[in-house]
Coordinates of C-alpha atoms in Angstrom, one line a residue:
X1 CA 0.0 0.0 0.0
X2 CA 1.2 3.5 -0.9
X3 CA 2.2 5.9 1.8
X4 CA 1.9 9.7 1.7
X5 CA 5.4 11.3 2.1
X6 CA 5.3 14.6 4.0
X7 CA 8.2 16.9 4.5
X8 CA 8.6 19.1 7.5
X9 CA 11.3 21.4 8.7
X10 CA 14.2 19.5 10.3
X11 CA 14.6 22.2 12.9
X12 CA 13.6 25.8 13.4
X13 CA 10.5 27.8 14.0
X14 CA 8.1 25.5 12.0
X15 CA 9.3 22.2 13.3
X16 CA 7.6 22.0 16.7
X17 CA 4.3 23.5 15.4
X18 CA 4.3 21.0 12.6
X19 CA 4.8 18.1 15.0
X20 CA 2.0 19.4 17.3
X21 CA -0.4 19.7 14.3
X22 CA 0.3 16.2 13.1
X23 CA -0.2 14.8 16.7
X24 CA -3.6 16.7 16.9
X25 CA -4.5 14.9 13.7
X26 CA -4.0 11.5 15.4
X27 CA -0.6 10.9 13.8
X28 CA 1.6 8.9 16.3
X29 CA 5.2 10.0 15.8
X30 CA 7.9 7.9 17.3
X31 CA 11.3 8.7 16.0
X32 CA 14.8 8.3 17.5
X33 CA 17.3 11.1 17.8
X34 CA 18.7 12.3 14.5
X35 CA 16.3 10.1 12.5
X36 CA 15.5 11.9 9.3
X37 CA 12.8 9.5 8.0
X38 CA 9.9 8.1 10.1
X39 CA 7.2 5.6 9.1
X40 CA 3.9 6.2 10.9
X41 CA 2.2 3.1 12.2
X42 CA -1.4 4.4 12.5
X43 CA -1.8 6.2 9.2
X44 CA -0.3 5.6 5.7
X45 CA 2.2 8.4 6.1
X46 CA 6.0 8.8 6.1
X47 CA 7.7 11.9 7.5
X48 CA 10.9 13.3 6.1
X49 CA 12.8 15.9 8.1
X50 CA 14.4 18.3 5.6
X51 CA 16.1 21.6 5.4
X52 CA 13.5 24.3 4.9
X53 CA 15.1 25.7 1.7
X54 CA 15.3 22.2 0.1
X55 CA 11.6 21.3 0.6
X56 CA 10.2 23.2 -2.5
X57 CA 12.5 21.3 -4.8
X58 CA 11.6 18.0 -3.3
X59 CA 7.9 18.8 -3.7
X60 CA 8.4 20.0 -7.3
X61 CA 10.1 16.8 -8.5
X62 CA 7.8 14.5 -6.5
X63 CA 10.3 13.2 -4.0
X64 CA 7.9 14.2 -1.3
X65 CA 4.1 14.4 -1.8
X66 CA 3.1 17.1 0.6
X67 CA 4.9 19.5 3.0
X68 CA 4.4 22.0 5.8
X69 CA 6.4 25.0 4.9
X70 CA 6.4 28.8 5.2
X71 CA 4.6 30.6 2.4
X72 CA 7.5 33.1 2.2
X73 CA 9.8 30.3 1.1
X74 CA 7.5 29.2 -1.7
X75 CA 7.1 32.8 -2.9
X76 CA 10.9 33.2 -3.0
X77 CA 11.6 30.0 -4.9
X78 CA 8.3 29.8 -7.0
X79 CA 8.2 26.0 -7.4
X80 CA 5.6 24.4 -9.6
X81 CA 3.5 23.1 -6.7
X82 CA 0.0 23.8 -5.2
X83 CA -0.9 25.3 -1.8
X84 CA -3.9 23.2 -0.5
X85 CA -4.4 24.6 3.0
X86 CA -3.4 27.6 5.0
X87 CA -2.5 26.5 8.6
X88 CA -2.8 29.7 10.6
X89 CA 0.5 29.3 12.6
X90 CA 4.1 30.6 12.3
X91 CA 2.7 33.9 11.1
X92 CA 5.3 36.5 10.2
X93 CA 6.0 39.3 7.8
X94 CA 8.8 40.0 5.4
X95 CA 10.0 43.5 6.0
X96 CA 12.7 46.0 5.2
X97 CA 14.7 47.3 8.2
X98 CA 17.4 49.9 8.7
X99 CA 19.5 51.1 11.6
X100 CA 17.5 52.8 14.3
X101 CA 19.3 56.2 13.9
X102 CA 18.5 56.4 10.2
X103 CA 16.1 59.2 9.2
X104 CA 13.9 57.1 7.0
X105 CA 11.1 58.9 5.2
X106 CA 10.4 56.8 2.0
X107 CA 11.6 53.9 0.0
X108 CA 13.8 56.3 -1.9
X109 CA 16.2 55.9 1.0
X110 CA 17.3 52.6 -0.6
X111 CA 18.3 54.1 -3.9
X112 CA 22.0 53.4 -4.5
X113 CA 22.1 51.6 -1.2
X114 CA 23.0 48.0 -0.3
X115 CA 20.5 45.6 1.2
X116 CA 21.3 42.2 2.7
X117 CA 18.7 39.4 2.6
X118 CA 18.1 35.6 2.4
X119 CA 15.2 36.4 0.0
X120 CA 17.0 37.9 -3.1
X121 CA 14.2 37.0 -5.6
X122 CA 11.5 38.5 -3.4
X123 CA 13.5 41.6 -2.8
X124 CA 14.5 42.0 -6.5
X125 CA 10.9 42.0 -7.6
X126 CA 9.8 44.5 -4.9
X127 CA 12.6 46.9 -5.8
X128 CA 11.8 46.6 -9.5
X129 CA 8.1 47.2 -8.9
X130 CA 8.9 50.4 -6.9
X131 CA 11.6 51.7 -9.2
X132 CA 14.3 51.4 -6.6
X133 CA 18.0 50.9 -7.6
X134 CA 19.8 49.0 -4.9
X135 CA 22.5 46.4 -4.6
X136 CA 21.4 43.0 -3.1
X137 CA 23.7 41.0 -0.9
X138 CA 22.5 37.4 -0.5
X139 CA 23.2 36.0 3.0
X140 CA 22.2 32.5 4.3
X141 CA 21.6 33.5 7.9
X142 CA 22.1 36.2 10.6
X143 CA 21.0 38.9 8.2
X144 CA 20.5 41.3 11.0
X145 CA 24.2 41.7 11.6
X146 CA 24.9 43.1 8.1
X147 CA 24.4 46.8 8.8
X148 CA 26.4 46.6 12.0
X149 CA 29.5 45.2 10.2
X150 CA 29.2 47.6 7.3
X151 CA 28.1 45.1 4.7
X152 CA 24.7 46.7 4.0
X153 CA 22.6 49.9 4.6
X154 CA 19.5 47.8 5.4
X155 CA 18.1 44.3 5.3
X156 CA 15.0 42.4 4.2
X157 CA 14.1 39.5 6.5
X158 CA 11.2 37.8 8.2
X159 CA 9.9 39.5 11.3
X160 CA 7.7 38.0 14.0
X161 CA 7.8 40.2 17.1
X162 CA 10.5 42.6 16.0
X163 CA 12.7 41.8 19.1
X164 CA 15.6 40.5 17.0
X165 CA 15.6 43.7 15.0
X166 CA 15.6 45.7 18.2
X167 CA 18.4 43.8 19.8
X168 CA 20.5 44.4 16.7
X169 CA 19.9 48.1 16.6
X170 CA 17.4 48.0 13.6
X171 CA 13.9 49.3 13.0
X172 CA 11.2 47.9 10.7
X173 CA 10.4 50.5 8.0
X174 CA 8.4 48.7 5.3
X175 CA 6.4 45.4 5.3
X176 CA 6.4 43.9 1.8
X177 CA 4.3 40.7 2.5
X178 CA 2.7 38.5 5.2
X179 CA 3.4 34.8 5.5
X180 CA 2.2 31.8 7.5
X181 CA 2.7 28.1 7.5
X182 CA 0.9 26.3 4.6
X183 CA 0.3 22.7 3.5
X184 CA 1.6 22.4 -0.1
X185 CA 1.4 19.4 -2.4
X186 CA 3.4 18.1 -5.4
X187 CA 1.6 18.4 -8.8
X188 CA 2.8 14.8 -9.5
X189 CA 0.6 12.9 -7.1
X190 CA -1.0 9.6 -8.3
X191 CA -4.7 9.1 -7.9
X192 CA -4.1 6.8 -4.9
X193 CA -2.0 9.4 -3.2
X194 CA -4.6 12.1 -3.9
X195 CA -7.1 9.9 -2.1
X196 CA -4.7 9.6 0.9
X197 CA -4.3 13.3 0.9
X198 CA -8.1 13.7 1.0
X199 CA -8.1 11.5 4.1
X200 CA -5.4 13.5 5.7
X201 CA -7.1 16.8 4.9
X202 CA -10.3 15.6 6.5
X203 CA -8.4 15.2 9.8
X204 CA -6.5 18.4 9.3
X205 CA -9.5 20.6 8.6
X206 CA -11.4 19.2 11.6
X207 CA -8.5 20.2 13.9
X208 CA -8.1 23.7 12.3
X209 CA -11.8 24.4 12.5
X210 CA -11.9 23.4 16.1
X211 CA -8.9 25.6 16.9
X212 CA -10.8 28.6 15.6
X213 CA -14.1 27.9 17.3
X214 CA -15.5 27.8 20.8
X215 CA -18.4 25.9 22.3
X216 CA -20.7 28.2 24.2
X217 CA -23.4 27.4 26.8
X218 CA -25.7 29.9 28.5
X219 CA -28.9 30.0 30.5
X220 CA -31.7 32.2 29.2
X221 CA -35.3 32.9 29.9
X222 CA -37.6 31.3 27.3
X223 CA -39.0 34.6 26.3
X224 CA -35.6 35.8 25.2
X225 CA -34.7 32.7 23.1
X226 CA -35.7 34.2 19.8
X227 CA -33.8 37.4 20.3
X228 CA -30.6 35.7 21.5
X229 CA -30.6 33.1 18.6
X230 CA -30.7 36.1 16.2
X231 CA -27.5 37.4 17.7
X232 CA -25.7 34.1 18.0
X233 CA -23.8 32.8 14.9
X234 CA -24.5 29.0 14.7
X235 CA -23.7 26.0 12.6
X236 CA -27.3 25.4 11.7
X237 CA -29.4 26.1 14.8
X238 CA -28.6 26.2 18.5
X239 CA -29.4 23.3 20.9
X240 CA -32.0 24.3 23.5
X241 CA -32.5 22.2 26.6
X242 CA -35.1 22.9 29.3
X243 CA -33.9 23.7 32.8
X244 CA -35.6 22.4 36.0
X245 CA -36.5 26.0 36.8
X246 CA -39.7 26.7 34.9
X247 CA -39.4 29.3 32.1
X248 CA -35.7 28.9 31.6
X249 CA -33.5 27.0 29.1
X250 CA -29.9 26.2 28.4
X251 CA -28.7 27.2 25.0
X252 CA -25.7 25.5 23.4
X253 CA -23.9 26.6 20.2
X254 CA -20.5 27.2 18.5
X255 CA -19.0 30.6 17.9
X256 CA -15.9 31.7 15.9
X257 CA -13.1 32.8 18.1
X258 CA -12.6 36.0 16.1
X259 CA -16.2 37.0 17.1
X260 CA -15.9 35.9 20.7
X261 CA -15.9 39.2 22.7
X262 CA -18.3 41.0 20.4
X263 CA -20.8 38.2 20.6
X264 CA -20.4 37.8 24.4
X265 CA -21.2 41.5 25.0
X266 CA -24.3 41.4 22.8
X267 CA -25.6 38.2 24.5
X268 CA -25.2 39.7 28.0
X269 CA -27.1 42.8 27.0
X270 CA -29.9 40.6 25.5
X271 CA -30.3 38.7 28.8
X272 CA -28.0 35.6 28.6
X273 CA -26.7 34.5 32.0
X274 CA -24.1 32.0 33.3
X275 CA -22.2 31.9 30.0
X276 CA -19.6 29.2 29.7
X277 CA -17.0 29.0 26.9
X278 CA -15.4 25.6 26.3
X279 CA -12.5 24.7 23.9
X280 CA -13.2 22.3 21.1
X281 CA -10.8 19.5 20.4
X282 CA -12.1 18.4 16.9
X283 CA -14.9 19.7 14.7
X284 CA -16.2 17.5 11.9
X285 CA -18.9 18.8 9.5

């Protein structure tokens, strides 16, 4: 029987989140130290731990079938692959930064300057689109040090919190794109592996949907049920159970985490009491 080969980052910011996501999908991972290929016993899956920058090529030539990878890496390398699911973690931005004491007022600052980056293709396109003439220094890592050692006047790099820039005496001046972890697939999958991918995606989407939703319970007077159900976003319709106290019911539903506080305030105003919010482990439609 075929196995779906998935590549994840061998180490770094995506590694731990990728392992947690697979575990949430019921994938039992048991690998020894420094083991770079792991067969999964409870799902037709094989995990390959690879360097982040190598993953797009492995996807493109079909060596691996799917991968969890940063969107920014795919934009930089432009492989012939397909993004099948955005994962919502490892969010960052790709930004230009300059020394803190630089008086930066526009992108024209970079004209005839030198910029260090690990994303030369992304930077080159941005500069061209904005008619900026600058020299690009390609650096594999530790890009933030370039201005401090006189190698460059600014950098283009990924930024999460900005603390690394601050520690190196830099400030963010222009965000050129946002990025997050995505699930990407090779365009060379067989029909059998496409079916395996569908099974894997079923689990993955159930986990992601649950992560972004909350189960909500509240007590309400029966006379207020209609008004409250109009406020409450629901899957189809809320569950309503009678309480032992006459004239009262318990209403159960699901809300999107992004609407959490706005919905709660409205429900309280409309008369909801004893509101409970419960995390959801899995959510299957």
